[in-house]
Coordinates of C-alpha atoms in Angstrom, one line a residue:
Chain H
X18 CA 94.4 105.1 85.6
X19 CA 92.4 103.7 83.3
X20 CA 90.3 101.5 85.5
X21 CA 87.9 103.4 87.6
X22 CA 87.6 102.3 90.6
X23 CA 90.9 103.7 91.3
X24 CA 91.1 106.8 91.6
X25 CA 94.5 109.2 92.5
X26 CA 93.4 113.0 92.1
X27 CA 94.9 116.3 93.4
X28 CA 92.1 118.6 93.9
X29 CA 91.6 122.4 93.8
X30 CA 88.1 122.4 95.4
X31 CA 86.8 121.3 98.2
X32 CA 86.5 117.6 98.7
X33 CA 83.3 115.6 99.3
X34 CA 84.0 112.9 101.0
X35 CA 80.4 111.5 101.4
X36 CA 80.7 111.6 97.0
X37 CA 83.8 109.8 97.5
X38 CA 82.2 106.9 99.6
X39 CA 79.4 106.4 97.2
X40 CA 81.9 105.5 94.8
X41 CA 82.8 103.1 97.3
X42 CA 80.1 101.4 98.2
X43 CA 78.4 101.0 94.5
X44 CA 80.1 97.8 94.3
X45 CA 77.8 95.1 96.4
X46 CA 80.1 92.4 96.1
X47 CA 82.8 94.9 98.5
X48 CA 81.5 94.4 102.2
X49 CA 84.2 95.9 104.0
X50 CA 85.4 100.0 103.6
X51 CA 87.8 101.5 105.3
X52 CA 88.3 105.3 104.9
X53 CA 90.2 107.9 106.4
X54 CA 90.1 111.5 106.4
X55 CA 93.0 114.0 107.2
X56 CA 91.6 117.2 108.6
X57 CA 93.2 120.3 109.0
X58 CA 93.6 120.5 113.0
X59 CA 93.1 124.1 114.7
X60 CA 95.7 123.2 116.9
X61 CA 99.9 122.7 116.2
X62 CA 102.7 122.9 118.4
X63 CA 100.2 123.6 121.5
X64 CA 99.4 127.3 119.2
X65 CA 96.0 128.2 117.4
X66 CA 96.2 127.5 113.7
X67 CA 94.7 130.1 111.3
X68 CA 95.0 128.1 107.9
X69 CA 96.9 125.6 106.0
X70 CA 98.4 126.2 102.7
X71 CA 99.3 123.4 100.6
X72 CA 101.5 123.4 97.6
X73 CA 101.4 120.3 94.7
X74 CA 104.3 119.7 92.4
X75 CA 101.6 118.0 90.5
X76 CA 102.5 116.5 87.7
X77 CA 105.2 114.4 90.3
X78 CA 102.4 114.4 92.4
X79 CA 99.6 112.5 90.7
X80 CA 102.6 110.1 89.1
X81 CA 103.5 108.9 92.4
X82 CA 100.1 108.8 93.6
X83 CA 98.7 106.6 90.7
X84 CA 101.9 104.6 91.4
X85 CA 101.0 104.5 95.2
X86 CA 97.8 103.3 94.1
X87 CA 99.5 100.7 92.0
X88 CA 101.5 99.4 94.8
X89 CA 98.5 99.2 97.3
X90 CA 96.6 97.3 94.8
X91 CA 99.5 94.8 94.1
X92 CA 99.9 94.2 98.3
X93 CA 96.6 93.6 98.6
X94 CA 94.5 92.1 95.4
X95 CA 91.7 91.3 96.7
X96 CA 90.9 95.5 96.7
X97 CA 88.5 96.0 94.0
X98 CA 88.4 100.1 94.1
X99 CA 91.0 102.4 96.0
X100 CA 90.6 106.7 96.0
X101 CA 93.0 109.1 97.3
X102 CA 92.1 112.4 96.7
X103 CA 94.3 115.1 98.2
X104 CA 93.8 119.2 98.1
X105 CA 95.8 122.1 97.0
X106 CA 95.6 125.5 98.2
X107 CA 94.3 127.1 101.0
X108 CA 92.4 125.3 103.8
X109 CA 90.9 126.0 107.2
X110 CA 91.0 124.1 110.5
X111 CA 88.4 121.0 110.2
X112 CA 88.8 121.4 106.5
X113 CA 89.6 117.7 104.4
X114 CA 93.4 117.8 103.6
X115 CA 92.7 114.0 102.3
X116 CA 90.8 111.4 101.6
X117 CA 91.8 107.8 101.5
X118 CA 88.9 105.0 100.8
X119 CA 89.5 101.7 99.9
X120 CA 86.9 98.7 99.1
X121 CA 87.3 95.0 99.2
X122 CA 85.3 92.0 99.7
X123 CA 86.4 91.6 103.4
X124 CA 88.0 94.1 105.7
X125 CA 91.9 93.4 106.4
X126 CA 92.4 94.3 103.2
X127 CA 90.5 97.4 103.0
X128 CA 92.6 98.6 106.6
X129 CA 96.1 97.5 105.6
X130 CA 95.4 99.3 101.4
X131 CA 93.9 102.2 102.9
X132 CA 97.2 102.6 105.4
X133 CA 99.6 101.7 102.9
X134 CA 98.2 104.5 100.6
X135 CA 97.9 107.1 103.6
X136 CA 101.2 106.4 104.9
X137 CA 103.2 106.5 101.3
X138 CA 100.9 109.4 100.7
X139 CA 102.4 111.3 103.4
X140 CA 106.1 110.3 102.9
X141 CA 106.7 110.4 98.9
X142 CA 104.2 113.1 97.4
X143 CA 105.4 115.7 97.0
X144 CA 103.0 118.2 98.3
X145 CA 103.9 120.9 100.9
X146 CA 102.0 123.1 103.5
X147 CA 102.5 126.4 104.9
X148 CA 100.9 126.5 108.3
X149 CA 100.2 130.2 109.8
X150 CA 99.5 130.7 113.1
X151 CA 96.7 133.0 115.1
X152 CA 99.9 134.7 115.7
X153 CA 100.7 135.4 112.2
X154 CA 104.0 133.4 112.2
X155 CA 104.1 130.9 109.3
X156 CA 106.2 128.3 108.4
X157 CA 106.9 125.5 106.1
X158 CA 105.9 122.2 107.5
X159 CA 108.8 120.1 108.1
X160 CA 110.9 122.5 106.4
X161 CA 112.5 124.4 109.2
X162 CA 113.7 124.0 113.2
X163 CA 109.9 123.9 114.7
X164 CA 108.4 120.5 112.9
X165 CA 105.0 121.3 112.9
X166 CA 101.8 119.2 111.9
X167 CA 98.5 120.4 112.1
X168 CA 97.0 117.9 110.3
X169 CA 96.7 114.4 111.3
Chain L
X1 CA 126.3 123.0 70.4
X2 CA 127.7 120.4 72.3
X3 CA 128.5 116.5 72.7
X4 CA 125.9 113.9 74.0
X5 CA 128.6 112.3 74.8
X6 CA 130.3 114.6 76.6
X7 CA 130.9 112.0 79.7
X8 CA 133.4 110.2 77.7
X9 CA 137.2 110.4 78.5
X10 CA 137.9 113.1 76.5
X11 CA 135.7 115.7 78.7
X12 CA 136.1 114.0 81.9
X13 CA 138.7 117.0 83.0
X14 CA 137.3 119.4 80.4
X15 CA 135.0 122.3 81.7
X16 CA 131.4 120.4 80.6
X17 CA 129.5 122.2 78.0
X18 CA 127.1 124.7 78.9
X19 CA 123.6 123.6 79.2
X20 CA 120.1 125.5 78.9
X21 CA 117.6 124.4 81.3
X22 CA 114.7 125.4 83.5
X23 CA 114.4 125.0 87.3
X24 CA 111.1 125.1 89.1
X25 CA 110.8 126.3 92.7
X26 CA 108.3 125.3 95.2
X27 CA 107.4 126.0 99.0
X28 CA 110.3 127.2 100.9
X29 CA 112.8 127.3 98.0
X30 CA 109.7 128.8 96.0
X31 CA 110.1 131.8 98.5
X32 CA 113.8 132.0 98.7
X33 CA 114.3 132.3 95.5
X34 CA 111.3 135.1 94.9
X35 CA 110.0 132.9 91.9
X36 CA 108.8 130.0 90.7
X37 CA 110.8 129.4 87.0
X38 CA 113.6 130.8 86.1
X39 CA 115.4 129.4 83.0
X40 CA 119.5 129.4 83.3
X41 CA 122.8 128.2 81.5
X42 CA 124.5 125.6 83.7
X43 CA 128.4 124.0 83.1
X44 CA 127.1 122.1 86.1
X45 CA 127.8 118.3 85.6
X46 CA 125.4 116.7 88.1
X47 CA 122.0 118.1 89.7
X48 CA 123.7 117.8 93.1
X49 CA 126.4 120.5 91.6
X50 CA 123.9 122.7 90.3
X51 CA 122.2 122.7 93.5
X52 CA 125.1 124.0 95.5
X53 CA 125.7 126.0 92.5
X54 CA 122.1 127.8 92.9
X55 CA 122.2 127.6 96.7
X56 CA 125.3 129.6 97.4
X57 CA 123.8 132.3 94.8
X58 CA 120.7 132.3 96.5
X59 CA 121.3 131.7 100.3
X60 CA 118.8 128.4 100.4
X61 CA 118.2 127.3 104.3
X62 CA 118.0 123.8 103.1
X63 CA 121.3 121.3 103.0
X64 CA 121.0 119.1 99.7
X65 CA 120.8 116.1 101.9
X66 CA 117.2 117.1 103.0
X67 CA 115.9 117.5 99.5
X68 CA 114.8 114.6 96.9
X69 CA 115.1 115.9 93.4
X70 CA 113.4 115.3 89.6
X71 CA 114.0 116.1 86.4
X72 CA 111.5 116.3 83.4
X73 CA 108.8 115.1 86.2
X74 CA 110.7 112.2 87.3
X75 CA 112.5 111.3 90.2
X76 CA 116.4 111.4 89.9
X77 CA 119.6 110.9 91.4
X78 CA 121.8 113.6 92.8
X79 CA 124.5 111.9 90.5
X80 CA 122.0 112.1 87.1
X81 CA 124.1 114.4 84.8
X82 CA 122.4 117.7 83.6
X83 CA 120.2 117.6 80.7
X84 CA 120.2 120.1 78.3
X85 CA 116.6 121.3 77.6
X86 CA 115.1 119.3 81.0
X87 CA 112.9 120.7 84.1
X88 CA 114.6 120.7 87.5
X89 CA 112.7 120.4 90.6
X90 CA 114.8 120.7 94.0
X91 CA 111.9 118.7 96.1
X92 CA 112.1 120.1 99.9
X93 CA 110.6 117.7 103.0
X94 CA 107.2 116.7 101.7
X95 CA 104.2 117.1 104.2
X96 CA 101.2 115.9 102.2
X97 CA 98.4 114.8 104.3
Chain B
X9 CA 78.0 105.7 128.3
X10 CA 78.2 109.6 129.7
X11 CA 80.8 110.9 127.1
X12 CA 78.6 111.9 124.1
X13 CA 81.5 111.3 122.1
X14 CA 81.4 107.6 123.0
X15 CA 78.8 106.0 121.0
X16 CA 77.4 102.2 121.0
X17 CA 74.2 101.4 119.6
X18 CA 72.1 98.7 118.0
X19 CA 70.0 100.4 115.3
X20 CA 66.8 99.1 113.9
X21 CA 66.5 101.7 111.6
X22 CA 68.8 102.4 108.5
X23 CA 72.4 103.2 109.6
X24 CA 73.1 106.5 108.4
X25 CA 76.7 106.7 108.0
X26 CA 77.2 110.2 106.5
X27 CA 75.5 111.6 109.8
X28 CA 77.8 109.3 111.9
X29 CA 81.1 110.6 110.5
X30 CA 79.8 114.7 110.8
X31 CA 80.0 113.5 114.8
X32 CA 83.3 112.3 114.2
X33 CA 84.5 115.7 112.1
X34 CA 82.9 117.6 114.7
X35 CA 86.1 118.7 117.0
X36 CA 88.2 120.3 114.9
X37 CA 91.8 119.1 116.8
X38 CA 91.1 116.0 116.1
X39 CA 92.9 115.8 112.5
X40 CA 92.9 111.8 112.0
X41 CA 89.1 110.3 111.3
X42 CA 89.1 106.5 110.6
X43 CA 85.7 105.0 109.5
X44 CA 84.9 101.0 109.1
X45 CA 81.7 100.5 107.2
X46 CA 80.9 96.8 107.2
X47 CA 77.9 95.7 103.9
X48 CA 75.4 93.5 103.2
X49 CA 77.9 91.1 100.5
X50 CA 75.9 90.2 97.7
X51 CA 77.1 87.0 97.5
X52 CA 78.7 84.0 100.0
X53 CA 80.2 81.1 99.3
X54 CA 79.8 81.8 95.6
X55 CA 76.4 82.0 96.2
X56 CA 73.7 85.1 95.4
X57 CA 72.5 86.3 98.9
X58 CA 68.6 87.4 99.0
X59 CA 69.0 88.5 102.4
X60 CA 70.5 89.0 105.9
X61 CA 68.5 88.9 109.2
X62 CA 70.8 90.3 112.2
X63 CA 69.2 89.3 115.8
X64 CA 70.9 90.7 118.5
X65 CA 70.7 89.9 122.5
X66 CA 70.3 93.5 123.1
X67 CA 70.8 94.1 126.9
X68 CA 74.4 91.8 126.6
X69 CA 75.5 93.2 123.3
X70 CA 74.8 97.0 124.1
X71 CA 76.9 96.4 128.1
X72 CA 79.7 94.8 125.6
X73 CA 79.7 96.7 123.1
X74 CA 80.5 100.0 125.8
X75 CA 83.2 97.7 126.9
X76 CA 84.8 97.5 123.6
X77 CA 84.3 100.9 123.2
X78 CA 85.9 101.4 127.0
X79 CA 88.9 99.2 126.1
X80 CA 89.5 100.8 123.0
X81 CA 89.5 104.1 124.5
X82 CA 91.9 103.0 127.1
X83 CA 93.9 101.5 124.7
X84 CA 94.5 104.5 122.4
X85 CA 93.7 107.6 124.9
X86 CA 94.6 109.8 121.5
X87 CA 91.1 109.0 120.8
X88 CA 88.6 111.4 121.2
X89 CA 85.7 110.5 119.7
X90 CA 84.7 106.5 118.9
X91 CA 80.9 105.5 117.8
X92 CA 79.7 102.2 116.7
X93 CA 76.6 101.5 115.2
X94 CA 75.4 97.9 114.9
X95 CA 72.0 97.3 112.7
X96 CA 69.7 94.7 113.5
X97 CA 66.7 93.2 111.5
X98 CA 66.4 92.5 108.0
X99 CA 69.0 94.0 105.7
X100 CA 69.7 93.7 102.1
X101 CA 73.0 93.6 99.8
X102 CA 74.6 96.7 99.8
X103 CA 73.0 97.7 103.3
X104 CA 75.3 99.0 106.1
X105 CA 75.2 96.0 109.0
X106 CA 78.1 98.0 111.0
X107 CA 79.7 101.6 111.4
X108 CA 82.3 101.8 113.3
X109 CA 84.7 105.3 113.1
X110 CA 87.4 106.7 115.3
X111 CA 88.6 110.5 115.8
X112 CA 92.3 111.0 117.1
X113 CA 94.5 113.9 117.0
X114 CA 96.4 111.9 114.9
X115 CA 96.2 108.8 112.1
X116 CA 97.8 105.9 113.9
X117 CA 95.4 105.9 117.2
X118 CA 92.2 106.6 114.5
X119 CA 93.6 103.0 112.5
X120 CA 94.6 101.0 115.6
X121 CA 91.5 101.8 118.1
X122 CA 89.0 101.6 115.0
X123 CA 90.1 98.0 113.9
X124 CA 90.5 97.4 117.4
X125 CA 86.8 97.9 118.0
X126 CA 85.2 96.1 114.4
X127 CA 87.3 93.1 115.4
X128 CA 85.8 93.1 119.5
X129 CA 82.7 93.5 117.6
X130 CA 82.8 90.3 115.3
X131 CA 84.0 88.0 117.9
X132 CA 82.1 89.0 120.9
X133 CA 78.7 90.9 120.3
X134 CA 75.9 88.4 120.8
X135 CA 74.8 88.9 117.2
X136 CA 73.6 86.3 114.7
X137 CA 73.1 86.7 111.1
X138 CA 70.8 84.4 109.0
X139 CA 71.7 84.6 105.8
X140 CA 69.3 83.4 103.0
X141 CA 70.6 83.0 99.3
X142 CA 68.4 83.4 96.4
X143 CA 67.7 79.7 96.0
X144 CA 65.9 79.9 99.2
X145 CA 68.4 78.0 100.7
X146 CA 69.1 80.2 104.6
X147 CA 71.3 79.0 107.5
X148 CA 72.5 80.7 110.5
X149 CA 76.4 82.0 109.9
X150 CA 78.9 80.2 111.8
X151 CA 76.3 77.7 113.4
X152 CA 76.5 75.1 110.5
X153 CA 79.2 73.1 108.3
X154 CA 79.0 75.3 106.0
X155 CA 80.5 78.7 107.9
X156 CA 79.1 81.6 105.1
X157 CA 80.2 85.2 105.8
X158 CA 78.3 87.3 103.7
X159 CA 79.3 90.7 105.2
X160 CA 82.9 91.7 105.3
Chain X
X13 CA 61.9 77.5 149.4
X14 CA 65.6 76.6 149.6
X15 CA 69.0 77.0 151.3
X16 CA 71.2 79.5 149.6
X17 CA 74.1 77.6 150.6
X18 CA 72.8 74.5 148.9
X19 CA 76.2 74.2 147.9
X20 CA 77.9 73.7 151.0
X21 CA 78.7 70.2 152.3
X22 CA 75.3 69.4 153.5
X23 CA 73.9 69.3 150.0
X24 CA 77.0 68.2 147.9
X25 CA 75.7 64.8 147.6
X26 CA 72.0 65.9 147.9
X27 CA 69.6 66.7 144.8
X28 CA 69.8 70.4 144.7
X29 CA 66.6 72.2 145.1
X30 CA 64.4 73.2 142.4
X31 CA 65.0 76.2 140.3
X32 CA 62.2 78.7 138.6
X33 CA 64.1 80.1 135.7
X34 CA 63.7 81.4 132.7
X35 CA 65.7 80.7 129.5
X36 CA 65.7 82.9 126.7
X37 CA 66.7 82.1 123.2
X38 CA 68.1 83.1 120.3
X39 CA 68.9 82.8 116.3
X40 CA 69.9 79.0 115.7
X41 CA 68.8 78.0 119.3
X42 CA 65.4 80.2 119.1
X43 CA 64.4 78.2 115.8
X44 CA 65.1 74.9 117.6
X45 CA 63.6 75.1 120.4
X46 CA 60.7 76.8 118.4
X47 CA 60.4 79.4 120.9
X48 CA 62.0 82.9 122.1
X49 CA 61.4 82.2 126.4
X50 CA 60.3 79.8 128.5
X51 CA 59.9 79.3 132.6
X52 CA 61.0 76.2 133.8
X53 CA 61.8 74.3 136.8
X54 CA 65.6 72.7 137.4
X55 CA 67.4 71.0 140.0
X56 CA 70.5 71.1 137.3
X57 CA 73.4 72.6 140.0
X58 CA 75.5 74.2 137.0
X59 CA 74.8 76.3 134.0
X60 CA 76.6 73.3 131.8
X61 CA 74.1 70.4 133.3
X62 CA 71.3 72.6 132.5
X63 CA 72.2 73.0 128.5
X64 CA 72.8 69.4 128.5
X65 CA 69.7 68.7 130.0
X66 CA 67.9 71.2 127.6
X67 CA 70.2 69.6 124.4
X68 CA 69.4 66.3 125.3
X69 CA 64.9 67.4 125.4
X70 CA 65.2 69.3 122.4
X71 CA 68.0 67.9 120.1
X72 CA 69.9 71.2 120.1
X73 CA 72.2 70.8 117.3
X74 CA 75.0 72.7 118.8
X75 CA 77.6 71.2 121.6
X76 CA 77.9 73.2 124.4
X77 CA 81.3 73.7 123.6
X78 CA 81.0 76.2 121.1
X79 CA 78.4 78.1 122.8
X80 CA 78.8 81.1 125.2
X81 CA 76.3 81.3 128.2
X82 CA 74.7 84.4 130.3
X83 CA 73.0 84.5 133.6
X84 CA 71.1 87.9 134.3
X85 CA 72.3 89.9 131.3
X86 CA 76.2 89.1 132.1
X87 CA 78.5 86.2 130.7
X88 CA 78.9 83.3 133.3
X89 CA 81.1 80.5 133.4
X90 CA 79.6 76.9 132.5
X91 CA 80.3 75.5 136.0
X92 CA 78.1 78.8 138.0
X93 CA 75.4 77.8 139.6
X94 CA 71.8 78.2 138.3
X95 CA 70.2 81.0 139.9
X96 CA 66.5 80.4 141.5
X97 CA 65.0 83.5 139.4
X98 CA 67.7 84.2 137.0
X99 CA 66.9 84.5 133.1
X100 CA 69.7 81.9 131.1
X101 CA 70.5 82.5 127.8
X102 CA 72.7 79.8 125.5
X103 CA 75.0 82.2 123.0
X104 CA 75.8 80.8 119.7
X105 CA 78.7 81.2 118.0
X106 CA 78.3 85.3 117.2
X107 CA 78.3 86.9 113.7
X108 CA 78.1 90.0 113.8
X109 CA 79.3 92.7 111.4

């Protein structure tokens, strides 16, 4: 997007979130941030977890998330600088799955953008994750009988 | 090679004309199918033909009514026709986050 | 309050919020973190603020402030880990006045017990702010005709 | 010094006793007064009659209406009785955050 305090990126690396939240609060006229983080759990389906796996379609992926973004903004205009930033590949329990920040002047707004994005976030992008177990079984997230969902 | 207009009357009970395309796999069909491209020749009409089409040959564990689908990196309708020349994706349950 | 992972405090130092939310990351089932950062606004009323001077009634705000933290936690028992951090003393635009951030297993307990607590803590701490804009001009928030919020 | 049950019928009628308090204040009422605590004596029976009494002395600027009121570090009601010994404090409307 060609504004920058929004932000939609699918990330190969590790994310920082405390970078993240310095973009948020560079802008002193936004007192009220809301940010949440999706870790990977060590816990699913009462077994150990031993890593996630995460798969982007990306170019769908960072489409729908700029047009997430979009939306958010659009609900709630009085948000002045919005970030999701989700990862790809392989991550480890208390690892950052994503990172969802938003900024506005007061702080309804900043809650109800920062849930619209996380929620549509986890419903429409399409990104998937493997979960494998201390057990060594594996499986594809929502993709078979045993729903798991180690993260958040 | 073949008629844009193929969806006209006069093909609407002819066998439609066979298209090239490419089909990207991810996740759980990623594995099922052992790759992640393949490029094929399709008659199919409509993606949700050449998704039954390419799940009976391959044995996929997911019914069509679970999936979302996109072509040329947009979402589409199980009743867009098949483009010749596009990118398939059959989209499985999404678990982002 | 006994549970280390239940914090309240009124803080005359710097808030450091990037130290706050490695408490919050620290138990890796809990895959949902929600953080509330409430700033210094650099302006009110479409006015430039200089300043804000917080004054709390420590003893009362600290023994309500563990009941909002109490109530929260009864109210979301998905949450494991809550800590808010209230500054007092003189703080400038762009400074953190409150931190308040939430640890669940999952998102919607993180969201819900978080805005529960920043929303106990705005209408029932006994905390003033003073807030002085850069013509000099300074009155006490909420306690004159003219009601200035100039943080979140 | 005095009968704790000064409010029984016996005194109902009767000047209450005299109080040693002290009243603590803050922000908006702390600037007004021109001061952060003070001792004083009272024969006000309620919380309420003493903020009036103190309002009308020192011109507070704020009805008691939109003030909260402690006794001893814990919110009280405007009709409790002022404590012999107890520390008062007036709440103004809070902004915190």
């Amino acid at each position: 997007m060609s504004d920058l305090d929004f932000q939609f990126e699918i990330c190969q690396n590790k994310i920082n979130p405390e970078c993240l939240a310095e973009k948020l609060r560079s802008d002193k006229s936004l007192g009220g941030i809301v940010v949440f983080e999706g870790r990977v759990r060590n816990q699913s389906e009462g077994k150990k977890v031993l890593k996630l796996e995460y798969e982007a379609y990306k170019a769908l992926a960072i489409q729908e998330g700029v047009k997430i973004l979009d939306e958010a903004r659009a609900k709630h205009p009085e948000i002045k600088s919005l970030i999701c930033v989700h990862a790809e590949g392989e991550l480890e329990p208390g690892e950052l799955a994503v990172f969802v920040g938003a900024a506005s002047a007061h702080r309804d707004e900043a809650f109800l953008g920062c849930r619209y994005v996380i929620e549509a976030v986890k419903h429409r992008l399409p990104i998937w994750k493997k979960e494998t177990f201390e057990t060594g079984e594996a499986h594809w997230v929502n993709c078979s009988e045993h729903h798991g969902a180690a993260c958040n | 090679m073949w008629d844009n207009n193929y969806f006209s009357g006069n093909y609407m009970s002819a066998q439609a004309p066979t298209k090239q395309i490419k089909v990207r796999y991810f996740a759980i069909l990623r594995e099922e199918r052992g790759l992640d491209l393949e490029e094929i020749s399709t008659n199919c009409e409509t993606l949700e033909q050449l998704y039954k089409e390419l799940s009976n040959r391959y044995r996929f564990s997911l019914e069509a009514s679970r999936l979302a689908v996109s072509q040329n990196d947009n979402f589409a309708a199980w009743t867009d026709p098949v483009k010749h020349g596009s990118t398939i994706v059959f989209i499985p349950p999404v678990a982002g986050g």
